[in-house]
Structures are given as C-alpha cells and as structure tokens.
CSV table of C-alpha atoms and ligand atoms in Angstrom, one decimal:
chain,number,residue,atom,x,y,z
A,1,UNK,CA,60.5,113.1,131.9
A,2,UNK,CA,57.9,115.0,133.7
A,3,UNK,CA,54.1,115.1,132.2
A,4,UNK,CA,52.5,113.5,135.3
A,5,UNK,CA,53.6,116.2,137.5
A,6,UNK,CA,51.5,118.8,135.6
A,7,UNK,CA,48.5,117.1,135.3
A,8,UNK,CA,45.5,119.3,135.7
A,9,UNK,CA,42.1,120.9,134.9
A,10,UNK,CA,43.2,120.9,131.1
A,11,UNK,CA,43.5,117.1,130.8
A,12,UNK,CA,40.3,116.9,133.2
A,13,UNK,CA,38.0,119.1,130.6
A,14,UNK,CA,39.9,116.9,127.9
A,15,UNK,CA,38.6,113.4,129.6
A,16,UNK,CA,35.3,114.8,130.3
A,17,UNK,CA,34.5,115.6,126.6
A,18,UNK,CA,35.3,111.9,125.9
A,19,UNK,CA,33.1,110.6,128.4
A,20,UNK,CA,30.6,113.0,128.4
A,21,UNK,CA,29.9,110.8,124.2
A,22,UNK,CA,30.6,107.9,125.5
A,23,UNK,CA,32.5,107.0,122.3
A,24,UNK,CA,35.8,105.6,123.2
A,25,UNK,CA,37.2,104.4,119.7
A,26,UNK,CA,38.5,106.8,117.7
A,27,UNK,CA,36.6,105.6,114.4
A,28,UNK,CA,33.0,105.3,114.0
A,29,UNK,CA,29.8,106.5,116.2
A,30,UNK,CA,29.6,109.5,113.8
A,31,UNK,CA,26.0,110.2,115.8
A,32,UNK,CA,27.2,109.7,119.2
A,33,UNK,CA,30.3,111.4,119.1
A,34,UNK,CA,28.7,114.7,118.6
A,35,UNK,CA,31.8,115.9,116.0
A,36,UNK,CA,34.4,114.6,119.2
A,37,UNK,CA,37.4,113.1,117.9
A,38,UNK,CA,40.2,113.6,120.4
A,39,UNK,CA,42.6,111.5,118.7
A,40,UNK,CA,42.1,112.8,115.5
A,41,UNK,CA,42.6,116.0,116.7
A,42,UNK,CA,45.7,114.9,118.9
A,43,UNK,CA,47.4,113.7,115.4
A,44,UNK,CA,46.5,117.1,113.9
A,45,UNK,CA,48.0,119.3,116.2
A,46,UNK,CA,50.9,117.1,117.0
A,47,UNK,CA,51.8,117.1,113.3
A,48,UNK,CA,51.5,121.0,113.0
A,49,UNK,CA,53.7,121.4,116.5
A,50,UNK,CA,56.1,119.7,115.0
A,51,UNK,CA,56.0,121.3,111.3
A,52,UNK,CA,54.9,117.9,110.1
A,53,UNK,CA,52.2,117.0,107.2
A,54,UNK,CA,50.9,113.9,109.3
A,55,UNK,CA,50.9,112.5,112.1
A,56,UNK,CA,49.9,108.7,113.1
A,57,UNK,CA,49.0,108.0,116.9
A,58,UNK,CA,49.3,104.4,118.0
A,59,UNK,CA,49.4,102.4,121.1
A,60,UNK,CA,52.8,103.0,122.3
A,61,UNK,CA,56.1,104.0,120.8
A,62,UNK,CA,57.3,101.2,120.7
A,63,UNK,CA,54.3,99.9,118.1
A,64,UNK,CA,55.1,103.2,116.4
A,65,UNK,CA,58.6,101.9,115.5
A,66,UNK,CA,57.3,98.6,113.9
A,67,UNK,CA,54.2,100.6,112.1
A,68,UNK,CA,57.0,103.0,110.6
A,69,UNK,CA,59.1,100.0,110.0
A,70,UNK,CA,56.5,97.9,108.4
A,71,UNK,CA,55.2,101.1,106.2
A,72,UNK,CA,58.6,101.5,105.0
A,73,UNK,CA,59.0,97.7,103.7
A,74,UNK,CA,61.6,96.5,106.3
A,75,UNK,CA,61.3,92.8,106.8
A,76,UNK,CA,63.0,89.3,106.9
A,77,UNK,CA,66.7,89.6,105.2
A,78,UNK,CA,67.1,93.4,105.7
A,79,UNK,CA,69.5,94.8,108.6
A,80,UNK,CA,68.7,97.9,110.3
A,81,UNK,CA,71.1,100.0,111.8
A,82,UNK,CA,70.5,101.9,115.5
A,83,UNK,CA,72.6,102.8,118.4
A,84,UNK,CA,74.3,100.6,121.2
A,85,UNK,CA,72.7,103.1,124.0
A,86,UNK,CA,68.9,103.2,123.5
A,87,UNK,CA,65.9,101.4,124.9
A,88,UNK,CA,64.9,97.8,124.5
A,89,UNK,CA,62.1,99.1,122.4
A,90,UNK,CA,64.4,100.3,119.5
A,91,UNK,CA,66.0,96.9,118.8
A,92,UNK,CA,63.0,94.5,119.7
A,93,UNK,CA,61.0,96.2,116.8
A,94,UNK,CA,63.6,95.4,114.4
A,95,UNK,CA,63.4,91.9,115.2
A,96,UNK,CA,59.7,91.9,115.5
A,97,UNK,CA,59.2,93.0,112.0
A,98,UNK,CA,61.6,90.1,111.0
A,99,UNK,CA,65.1,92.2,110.1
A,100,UNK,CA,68.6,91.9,112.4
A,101,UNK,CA,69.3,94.8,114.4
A,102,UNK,CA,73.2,95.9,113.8
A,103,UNK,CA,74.7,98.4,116.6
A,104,UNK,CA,76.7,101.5,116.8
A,105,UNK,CA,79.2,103.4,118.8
A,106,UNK,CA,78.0,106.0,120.0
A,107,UNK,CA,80.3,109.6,120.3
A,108,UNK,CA,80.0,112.8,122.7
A,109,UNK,CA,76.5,113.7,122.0
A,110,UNK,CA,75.9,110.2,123.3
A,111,UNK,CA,73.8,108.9,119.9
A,112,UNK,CA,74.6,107.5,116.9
A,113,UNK,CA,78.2,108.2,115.8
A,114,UNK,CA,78.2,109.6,112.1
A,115,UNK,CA,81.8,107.7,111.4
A,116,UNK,CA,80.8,104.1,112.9
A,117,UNK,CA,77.1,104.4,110.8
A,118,UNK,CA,79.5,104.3,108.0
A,119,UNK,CA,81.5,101.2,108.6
A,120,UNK,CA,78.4,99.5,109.4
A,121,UNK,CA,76.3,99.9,105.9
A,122,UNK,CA,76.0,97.0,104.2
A,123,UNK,CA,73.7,96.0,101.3
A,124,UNK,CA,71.5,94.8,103.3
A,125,UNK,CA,71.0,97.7,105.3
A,126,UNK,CA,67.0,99.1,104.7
A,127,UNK,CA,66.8,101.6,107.5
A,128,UNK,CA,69.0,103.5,109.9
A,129,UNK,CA,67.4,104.3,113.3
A,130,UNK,CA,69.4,107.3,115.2
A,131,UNK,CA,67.5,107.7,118.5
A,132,UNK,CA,67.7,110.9,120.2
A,133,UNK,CA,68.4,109.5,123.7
A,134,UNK,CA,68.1,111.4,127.2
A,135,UNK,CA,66.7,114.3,125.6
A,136,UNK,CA,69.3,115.7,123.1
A,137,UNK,CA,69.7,115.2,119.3
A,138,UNK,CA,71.6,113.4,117.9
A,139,UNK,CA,73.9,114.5,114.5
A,140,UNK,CA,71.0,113.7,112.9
A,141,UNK,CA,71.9,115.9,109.8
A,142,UNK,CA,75.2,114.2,109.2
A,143,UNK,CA,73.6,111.1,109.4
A,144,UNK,CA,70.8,111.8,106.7
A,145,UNK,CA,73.8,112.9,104.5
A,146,UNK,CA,75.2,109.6,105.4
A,147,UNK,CA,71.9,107.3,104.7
A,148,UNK,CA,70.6,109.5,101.5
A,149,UNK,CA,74.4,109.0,99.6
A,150,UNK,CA,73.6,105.2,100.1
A,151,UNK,CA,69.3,105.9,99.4
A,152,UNK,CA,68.7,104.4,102.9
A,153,UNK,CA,66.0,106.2,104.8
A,154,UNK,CA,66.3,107.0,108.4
A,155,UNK,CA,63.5,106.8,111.0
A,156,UNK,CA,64.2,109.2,114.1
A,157,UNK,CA,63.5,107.3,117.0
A,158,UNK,CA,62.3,110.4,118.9
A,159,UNK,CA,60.7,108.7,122.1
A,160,UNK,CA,62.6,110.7,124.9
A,161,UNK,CA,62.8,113.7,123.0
A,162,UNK,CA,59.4,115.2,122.2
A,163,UNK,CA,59.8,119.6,121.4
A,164,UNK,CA,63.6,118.9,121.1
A,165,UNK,CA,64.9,120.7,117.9
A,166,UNK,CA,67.9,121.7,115.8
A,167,UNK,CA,68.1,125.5,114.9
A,168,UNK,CA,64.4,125.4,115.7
A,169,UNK,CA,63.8,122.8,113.4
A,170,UNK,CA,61.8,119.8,115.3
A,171,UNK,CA,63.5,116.2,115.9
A,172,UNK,CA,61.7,113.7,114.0
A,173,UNK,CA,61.2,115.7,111.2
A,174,UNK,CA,64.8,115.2,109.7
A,175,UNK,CA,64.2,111.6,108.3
A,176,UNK,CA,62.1,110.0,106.5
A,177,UNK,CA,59.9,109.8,109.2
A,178,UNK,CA,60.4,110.1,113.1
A,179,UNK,CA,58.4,108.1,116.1
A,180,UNK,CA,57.2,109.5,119.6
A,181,UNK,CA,56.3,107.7,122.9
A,182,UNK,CA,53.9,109.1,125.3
A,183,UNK,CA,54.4,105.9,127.6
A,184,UNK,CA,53.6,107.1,131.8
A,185,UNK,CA,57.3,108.7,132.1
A,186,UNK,CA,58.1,110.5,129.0
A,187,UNK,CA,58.3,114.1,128.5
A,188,UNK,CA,54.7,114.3,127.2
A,189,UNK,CA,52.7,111.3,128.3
A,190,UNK,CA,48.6,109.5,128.0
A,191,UNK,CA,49.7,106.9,130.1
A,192,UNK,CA,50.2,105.0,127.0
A,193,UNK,CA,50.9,105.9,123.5
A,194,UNK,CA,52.7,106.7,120.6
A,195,UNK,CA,52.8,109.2,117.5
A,196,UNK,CA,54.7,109.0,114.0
A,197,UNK,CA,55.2,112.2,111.7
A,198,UNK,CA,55.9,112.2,108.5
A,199,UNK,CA,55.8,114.5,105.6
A,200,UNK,CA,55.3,111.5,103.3
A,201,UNK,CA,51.5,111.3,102.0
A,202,UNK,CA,52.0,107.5,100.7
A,203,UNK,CA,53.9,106.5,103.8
A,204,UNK,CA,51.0,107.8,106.2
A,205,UNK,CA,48.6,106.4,104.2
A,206,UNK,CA,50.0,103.1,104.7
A,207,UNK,CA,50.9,103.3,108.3
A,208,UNK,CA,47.4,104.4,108.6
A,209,UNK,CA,46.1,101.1,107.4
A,210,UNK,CA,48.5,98.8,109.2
A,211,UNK,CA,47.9,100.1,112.2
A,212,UNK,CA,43.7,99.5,112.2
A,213,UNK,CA,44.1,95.6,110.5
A,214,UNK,CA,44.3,97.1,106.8
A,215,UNK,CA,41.4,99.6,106.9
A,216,UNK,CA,41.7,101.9,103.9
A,217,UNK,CA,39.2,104.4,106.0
A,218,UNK,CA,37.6,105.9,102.4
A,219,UNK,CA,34.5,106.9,102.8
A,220,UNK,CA,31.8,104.3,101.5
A,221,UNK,CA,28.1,103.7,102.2
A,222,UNK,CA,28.4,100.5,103.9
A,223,UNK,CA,30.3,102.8,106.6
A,224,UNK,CA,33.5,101.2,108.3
A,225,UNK,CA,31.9,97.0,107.1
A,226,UNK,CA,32.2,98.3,103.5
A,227,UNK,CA,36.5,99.5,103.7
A,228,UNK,CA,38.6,98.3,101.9
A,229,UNK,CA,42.1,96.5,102.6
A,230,UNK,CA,45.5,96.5,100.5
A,231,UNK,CA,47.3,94.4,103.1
A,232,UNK,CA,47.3,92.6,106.0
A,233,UNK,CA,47.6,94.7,109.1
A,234,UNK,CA,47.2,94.7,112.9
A,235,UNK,CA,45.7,96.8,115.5
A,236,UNK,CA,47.7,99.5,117.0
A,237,UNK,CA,44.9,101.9,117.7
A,238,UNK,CA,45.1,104.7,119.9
A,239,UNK,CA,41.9,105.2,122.2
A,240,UNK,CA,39.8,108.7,122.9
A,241,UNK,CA,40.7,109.1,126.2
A,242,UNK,CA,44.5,109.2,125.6
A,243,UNK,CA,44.0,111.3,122.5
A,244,UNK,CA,41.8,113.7,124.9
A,245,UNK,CA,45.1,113.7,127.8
A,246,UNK,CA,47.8,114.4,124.6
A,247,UNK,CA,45.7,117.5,123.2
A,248,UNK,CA,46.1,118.9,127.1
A,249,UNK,CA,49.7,117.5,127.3
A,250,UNK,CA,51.0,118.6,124.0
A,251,UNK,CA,49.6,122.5,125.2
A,252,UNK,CA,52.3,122.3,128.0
A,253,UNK,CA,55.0,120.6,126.2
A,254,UNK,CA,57.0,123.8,125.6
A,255,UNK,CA,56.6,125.3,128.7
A,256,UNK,CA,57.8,122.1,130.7
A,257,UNK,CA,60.3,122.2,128.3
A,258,UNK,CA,61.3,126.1,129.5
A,259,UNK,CA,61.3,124.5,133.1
A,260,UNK,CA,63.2,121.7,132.6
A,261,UNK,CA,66.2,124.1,131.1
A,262,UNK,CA,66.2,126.3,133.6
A,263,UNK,CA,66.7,123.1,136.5
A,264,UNK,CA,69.5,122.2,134.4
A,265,UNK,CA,70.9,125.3,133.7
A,266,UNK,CA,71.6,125.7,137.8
A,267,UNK,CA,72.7,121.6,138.0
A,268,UNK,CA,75.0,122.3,134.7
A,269,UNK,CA,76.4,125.4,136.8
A,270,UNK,CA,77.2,123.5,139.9
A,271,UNK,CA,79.2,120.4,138.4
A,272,UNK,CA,81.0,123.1,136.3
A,273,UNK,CA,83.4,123.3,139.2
A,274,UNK,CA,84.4,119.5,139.2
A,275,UNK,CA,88.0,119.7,138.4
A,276,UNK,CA,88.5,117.4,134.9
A,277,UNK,CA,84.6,117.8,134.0
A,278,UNK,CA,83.0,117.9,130.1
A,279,UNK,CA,79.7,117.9,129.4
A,280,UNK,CA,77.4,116.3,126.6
A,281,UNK,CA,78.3,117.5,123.4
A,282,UNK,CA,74.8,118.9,122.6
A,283,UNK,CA,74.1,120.1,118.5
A,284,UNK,CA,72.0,122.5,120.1
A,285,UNK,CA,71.8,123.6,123.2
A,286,UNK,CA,68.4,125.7,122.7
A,287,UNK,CA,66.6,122.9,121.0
A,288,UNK,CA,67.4,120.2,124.3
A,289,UNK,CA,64.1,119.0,125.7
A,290,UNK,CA,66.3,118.8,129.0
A,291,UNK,CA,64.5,115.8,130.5
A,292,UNK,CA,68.5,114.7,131.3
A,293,UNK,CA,71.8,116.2,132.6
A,294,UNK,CA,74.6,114.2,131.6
A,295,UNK,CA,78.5,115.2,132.7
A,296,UNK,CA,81.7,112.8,132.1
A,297,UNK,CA,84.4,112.4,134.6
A,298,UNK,CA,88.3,112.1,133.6
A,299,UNK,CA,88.0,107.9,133.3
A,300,UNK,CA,86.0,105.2,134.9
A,301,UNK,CA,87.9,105.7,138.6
A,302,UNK,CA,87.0,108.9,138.7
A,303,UNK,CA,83.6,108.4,137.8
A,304,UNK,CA,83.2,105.7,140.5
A,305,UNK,CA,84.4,108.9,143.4
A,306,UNK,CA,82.1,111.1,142.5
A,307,UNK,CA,79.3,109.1,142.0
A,308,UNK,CA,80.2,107.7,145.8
A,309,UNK,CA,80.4,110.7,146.9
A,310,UNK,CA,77.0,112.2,145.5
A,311,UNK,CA,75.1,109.4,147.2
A,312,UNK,CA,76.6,109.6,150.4
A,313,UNK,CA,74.9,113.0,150.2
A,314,UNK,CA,71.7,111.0,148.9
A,315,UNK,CA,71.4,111.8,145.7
A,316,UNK,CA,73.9,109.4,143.5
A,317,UNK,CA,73.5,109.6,139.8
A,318,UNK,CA,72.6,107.2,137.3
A,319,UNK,CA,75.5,105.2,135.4
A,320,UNK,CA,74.1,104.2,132.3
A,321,UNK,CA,77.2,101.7,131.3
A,322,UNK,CA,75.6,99.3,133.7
A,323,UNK,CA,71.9,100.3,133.5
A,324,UNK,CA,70.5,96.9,132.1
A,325,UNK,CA,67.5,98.8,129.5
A,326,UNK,CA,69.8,100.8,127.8
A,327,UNK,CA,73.2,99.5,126.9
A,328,UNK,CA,73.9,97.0,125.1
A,329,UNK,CA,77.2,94.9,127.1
A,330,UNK,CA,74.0,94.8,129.8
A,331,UNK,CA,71.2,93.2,126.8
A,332,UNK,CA,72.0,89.8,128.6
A,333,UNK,CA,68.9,88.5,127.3
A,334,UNK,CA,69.9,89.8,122.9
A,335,UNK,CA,73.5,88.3,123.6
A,336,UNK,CA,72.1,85.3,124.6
A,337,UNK,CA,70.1,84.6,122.2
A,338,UNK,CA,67.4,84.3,124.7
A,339,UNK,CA,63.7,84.1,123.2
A,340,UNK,CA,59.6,82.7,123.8
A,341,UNK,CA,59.7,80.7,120.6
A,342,UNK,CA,60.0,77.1,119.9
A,343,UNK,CA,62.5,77.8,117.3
A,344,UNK,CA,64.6,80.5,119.0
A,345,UNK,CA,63.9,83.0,116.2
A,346,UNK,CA,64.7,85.6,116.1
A,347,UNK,CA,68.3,84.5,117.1
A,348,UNK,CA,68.1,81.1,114.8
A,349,UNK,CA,65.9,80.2,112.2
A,350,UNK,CA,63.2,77.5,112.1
A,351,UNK,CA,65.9,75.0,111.1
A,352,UNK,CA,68.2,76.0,114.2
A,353,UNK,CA,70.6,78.2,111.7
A,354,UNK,CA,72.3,80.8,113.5
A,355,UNK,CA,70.8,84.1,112.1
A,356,UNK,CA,72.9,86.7,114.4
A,357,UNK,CA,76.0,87.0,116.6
A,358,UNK,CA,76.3,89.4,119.0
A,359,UNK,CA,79.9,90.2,120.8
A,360,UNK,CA,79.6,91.8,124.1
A,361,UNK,CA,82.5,93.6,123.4
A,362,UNK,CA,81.3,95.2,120.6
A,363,UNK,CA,81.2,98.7,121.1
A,364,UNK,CA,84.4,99.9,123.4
A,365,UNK,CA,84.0,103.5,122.4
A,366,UNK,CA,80.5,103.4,123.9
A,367,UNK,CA,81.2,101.5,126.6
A,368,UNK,CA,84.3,103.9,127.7
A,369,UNK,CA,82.8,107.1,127.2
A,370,UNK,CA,79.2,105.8,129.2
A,371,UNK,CA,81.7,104.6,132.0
A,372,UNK,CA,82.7,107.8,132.9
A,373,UNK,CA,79.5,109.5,132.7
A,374,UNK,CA,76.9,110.4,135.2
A,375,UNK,CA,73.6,111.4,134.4
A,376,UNK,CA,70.4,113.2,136.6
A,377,UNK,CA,66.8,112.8,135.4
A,378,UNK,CA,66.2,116.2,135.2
A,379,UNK,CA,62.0,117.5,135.9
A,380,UNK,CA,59.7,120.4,135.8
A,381,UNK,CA,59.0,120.5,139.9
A,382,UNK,CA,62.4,119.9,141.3
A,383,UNK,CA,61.9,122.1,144.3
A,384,UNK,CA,64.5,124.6,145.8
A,385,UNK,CA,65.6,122.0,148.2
A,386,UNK,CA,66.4,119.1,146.3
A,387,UNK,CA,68.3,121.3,144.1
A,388,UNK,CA,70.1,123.2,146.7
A,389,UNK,CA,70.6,119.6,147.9
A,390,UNK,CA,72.1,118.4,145.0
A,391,UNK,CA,74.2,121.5,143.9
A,392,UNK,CA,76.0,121.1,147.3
A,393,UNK,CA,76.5,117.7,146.7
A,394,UNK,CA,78.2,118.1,143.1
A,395,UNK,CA,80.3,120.7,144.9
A,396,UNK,CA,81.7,118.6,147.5
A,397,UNK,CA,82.3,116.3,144.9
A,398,UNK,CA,84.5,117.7,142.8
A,399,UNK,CA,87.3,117.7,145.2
A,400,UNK,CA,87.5,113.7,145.5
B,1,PLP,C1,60.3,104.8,125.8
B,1,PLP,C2,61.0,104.5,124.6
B,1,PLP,C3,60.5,103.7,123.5
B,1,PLP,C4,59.2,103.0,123.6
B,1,PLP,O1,58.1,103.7,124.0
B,1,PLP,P1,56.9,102.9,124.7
B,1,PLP,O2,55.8,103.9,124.5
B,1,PLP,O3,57.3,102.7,126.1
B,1,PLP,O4,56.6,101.7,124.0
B,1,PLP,C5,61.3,103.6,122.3
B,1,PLP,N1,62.5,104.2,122.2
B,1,PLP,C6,63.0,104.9,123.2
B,1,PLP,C7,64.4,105.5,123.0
B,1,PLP,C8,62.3,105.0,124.4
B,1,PLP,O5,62.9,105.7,125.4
C-alpha cells in the first residue's frame, strides 16, 4: 500500500496550483480560484478511471461508508451485513449510522463468503457490505446475485483495493455503489481521504448534500447563503490540497499497480516450493491491485513453523487471525460491548436493553482458514535485496 513512496514533482505542480489561489475549500471563491478546482476535478477523473457516472470525495473512507450508508436510508432497526475480516472502519460505520453490524465467514478468496451471506439475510437486513480486503476482490458477482434476489443493495467497501478489477471491470462499480480510502497507507493516498462512485444520479445527489450539512449546491443569486437544504447533514468535505495530491496519485495508480504485480509475481514464485502450500483463491488474478501476498500453510502448526522460521531470517509475516484491526475473535473492544456513551449505545439502548450479542466464536471457518495463513505487504520499491532476502527465506522455510 505504496502511494508515499512515489511521491513527486507531479503532486508538487498539483499543491502549487492550490496555493498559488490561495483557495483551500473546494466550493466558493469563484474569483479567487482562477477556474482551480482540484477536488472537483479529482471526483471527475476518479469516476471516469473507474467507469463510474459520479464520484463523491470526502474526508476519509471511513466517512465515505457512513455518507453511502446514510444516502442509501440505512439507520436505527436495519442490520447490515459485512465480513468478519475487515477493518474497524467497516463495522464502526454501521453502528454510527444507528444499524447492527451482522458478520460473515469468510472463504478462500478471504472476503465475504457467497453461502454464509445467505444464512445471514434477514428482514431486517438494508445493506450488504463485501469489502475487498488485502487487495483482491471478493465474489462480488455472486454476491449481487445474492443481495438483488432479496432487493438488498450492496455497497463495495473498496478501501484497500483502489484499480483492482474483475475481467477489467473496476471494483466498486458492481454494487449499488462502492467506497474508497486514500488514508496515508493505501494504495493511492492524500494523506487523508475518501471517494464514493456510483452510477446512481439520485444517490450522488444525496450523498452530495449530506456530506456539505445539506447544501443542495443549485446555482442561485444569493451564491452558497442562498442554497437550499432537503435534510439534515454534516460536514465531510474534502479540502483542495488533497484533491490537488489524488489528481497526481490517481495518474500513477496503474503503474504502481503493474509494480506491485511483478514484486509478487517473484514472492508468489518462491513460497511455491513450500511443500503443502495454496494460495488466495483470487477471481482474477489480472485485476489484483497486489498491495498483499497471502499463502496458507497445511493447519495452524504448520503455520506457526514457517512463520518462525521466516523471522529468524528477519522478515516474519503477518498473521492476521491474531491482528487486533482486522478480525473479529480480536474486536475485544465490539465483543465487549465497550463504548464513550452514557448509555452504552450502541451495544444497549438508552433504557439499558441489550441491542446486540456478539459470540467470539462466531466465525470458525474464518478463524481456521486465517490461522493458517501468512500474508506480506507487498510495495512498488521493494528493492532487489529485500526480495532476494525474503525469497531465500521462504525457501528455507519450506522444509520445516
Ligand atoms: C482503510 C480502510 C477503511 C477506512 O479508511 P480511512 O480512510 O482510514 O478512514 C475502511 N475499510 C477498509 C477495509 C480499510 O482498509
């Protein structure tokens, strides 16, 4: 997850335009900003990279989950269903726009498994996140199938996978709509920020609104005082200055991309001779972004030699079954029921009701299959030596 190693004259000439107006907020200063609207701009090209109709920038990706959420009507009483291997973020914006996060297995492709999505639609359901973790998709197609039959929409939560596609069609384009983080270690980064395509003209519109406190942004004499408002909203703006970094990011996203592969390619070739090794099930291996290498081992034990035996040669990989961001057995904080508010919502409701249960032992598929899986970050600059280092490393480990 590699933007900040590239950073160059490109996002330099970017800044400059921004500060050379002096106009920092992306609305407004129609004089000043001498026809400079960098985040405008970012949206507009980041839709059309993607083969989008809009695009909505926002602060971070995880405010680009609760826009989306919000713009698609999710609130208290609705359930939405995601994955038991994601990021904090995923889950926390369920709750924050007042609906109970419900979890899934995940399978080989390590996302959303299309059977356990099934057993876990209720009624209640109102959206169904698949997220398309450490780079690769997940069956996102399947899934649709899955959430359309029961009129459900899904919202592809597409932070770590920026340019990833299936049979050249971009991720986040397969549902309803599909959210982006350019947060200071993602593929594509501004330090801080997030994007949300859609092909939906009604659903922008509204996520448009909501994220600048209800602005309708039609043109009017009285200028932005004289706007209008449907709802209530909140401010998730993007600034210039990231919008001016993402134009110069989103240039080099394909080629970092290209880079990436390649690093993997040669990692991929050297665990190959671990005796009892598989590899991520990948829908398609063209369209992974390749910001991750992940390989499984025959069980846990296994797992446990290897990995001792990579860092003994310095470079030990990560285990995500007991990485405390991503898996859900590790959410110590969701399972118990730990929160800032007086009441303890989101976990109880203002009259101390329990609102949600959640079972560490919930997801056993997940938690075997991540158990026996190591995974590399995989960047653009690893460097001849660190690769050597490491192709040696999984060499000598697959005799243990
Ligand atoms: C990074 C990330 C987010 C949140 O993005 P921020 O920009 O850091 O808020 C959401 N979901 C996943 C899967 C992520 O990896």
């Amino acid at each position: 997850m590699p933007g900040f190693e590239i950073f160059g004259e490109e996002e330099k000439k970017e800044i400059m335009d921004v500060l050379d107006t002096g106009v920092l907020f992306r609305y407004e200063f129609i004089e000043q900003r001498k026809g400079i609207f960098k985040v405008k701009e970012f949206e507009s090209k980041f839709a059309h990279y993607c083969g989008a109709s809009y695009a909505q920038a926002v602060t971070s990706g995880t405010a680009a989950l609760k826009v989306a959420l919000t713009a698609l009507g999710v609130g208290p009483g609705d359930e939405v269903i995601t994955q038991g291997f994601t990021f904090v973020a995923t889950w926390e914006a369920i709750f924050e726009v007042g609906a109970i996060p419900v979890f899934t297995e995940i399978d080989t492709t390590l996302n959303m498994d299309p059977e356990d999505l099934k057993k876990k639609i209720t009624s209640r359901t109102k959206c169904i996140i698949p997220v398309h973790m450490l780079g690769a998709q997940a069956r996102v197609k399947e899934i649709t199938a899955i959430a359309s039959a029961h009129g459900i929409p899904v919202l592809e939560d597409t932070a770590q996978a920026a340019g990833g596609r299936i049979d050249g069609r971009h991720l986040g384009t397969f549902g309803k709509c599909g959210t982006f983080s350019f947060d200071s270690v993602k593929t594509m980064t501004t330090g801080e920020g997030g994007m949300i395509i859609t092909d939906d003209q009604e659903l922008w519109q509204t996520m448009s609104e909501y994220q600048d406190h209800g602005h309708d942004h039609a043109v009017n004499p009285g200028g932005r005082g004289g706007e209008s408002r449907r709802f209530i909203g909140f401010n998730y703006r993007m600034m210039e200055l990231q919008g001016a970094i993402g134009i110069a990011q989103l240039a080099k996203l394909d080629s970092m991309i290209s880079a990436q592969q390649e690093n993997k390619s040669i990692l991929k070739n050297a665990a190959d001779k671990i005796s009892g090794v598989t590899f991520r099930s990948l829908v398609d291996q063209q369209g992974d972004s390749a910001t991750f290498f992940a390989f499984s081992l025959q069980d846990r034990e296994h797992c446990k030699r290897v990995n001792d035996s990579l860092r003994n040669d310095g470079v030990g990989a990560i285990n995500f079954a007991e990485n405390s961001w991503h898996f859900y057995p590790q959410w110590e904080h969701l399972l118990e029921d730990k929160s800032a508010t007086g009441s303890g919502y989101p976990f109880f409701e203002p009259g101390g009701k329990k609102r949600v249960v959640y079972d560490p032992k919930e997801l056993p598929q997940s938690a075997e299959l991540l158990g026996k899986t190591l995974v590399y970050p995989v960047s653009i600059k690893m460097g001849s030596e660190l690769l050597d280092t490491m192709c040696r490393a999984l060499e000598k480990a697959g005799s243990v």
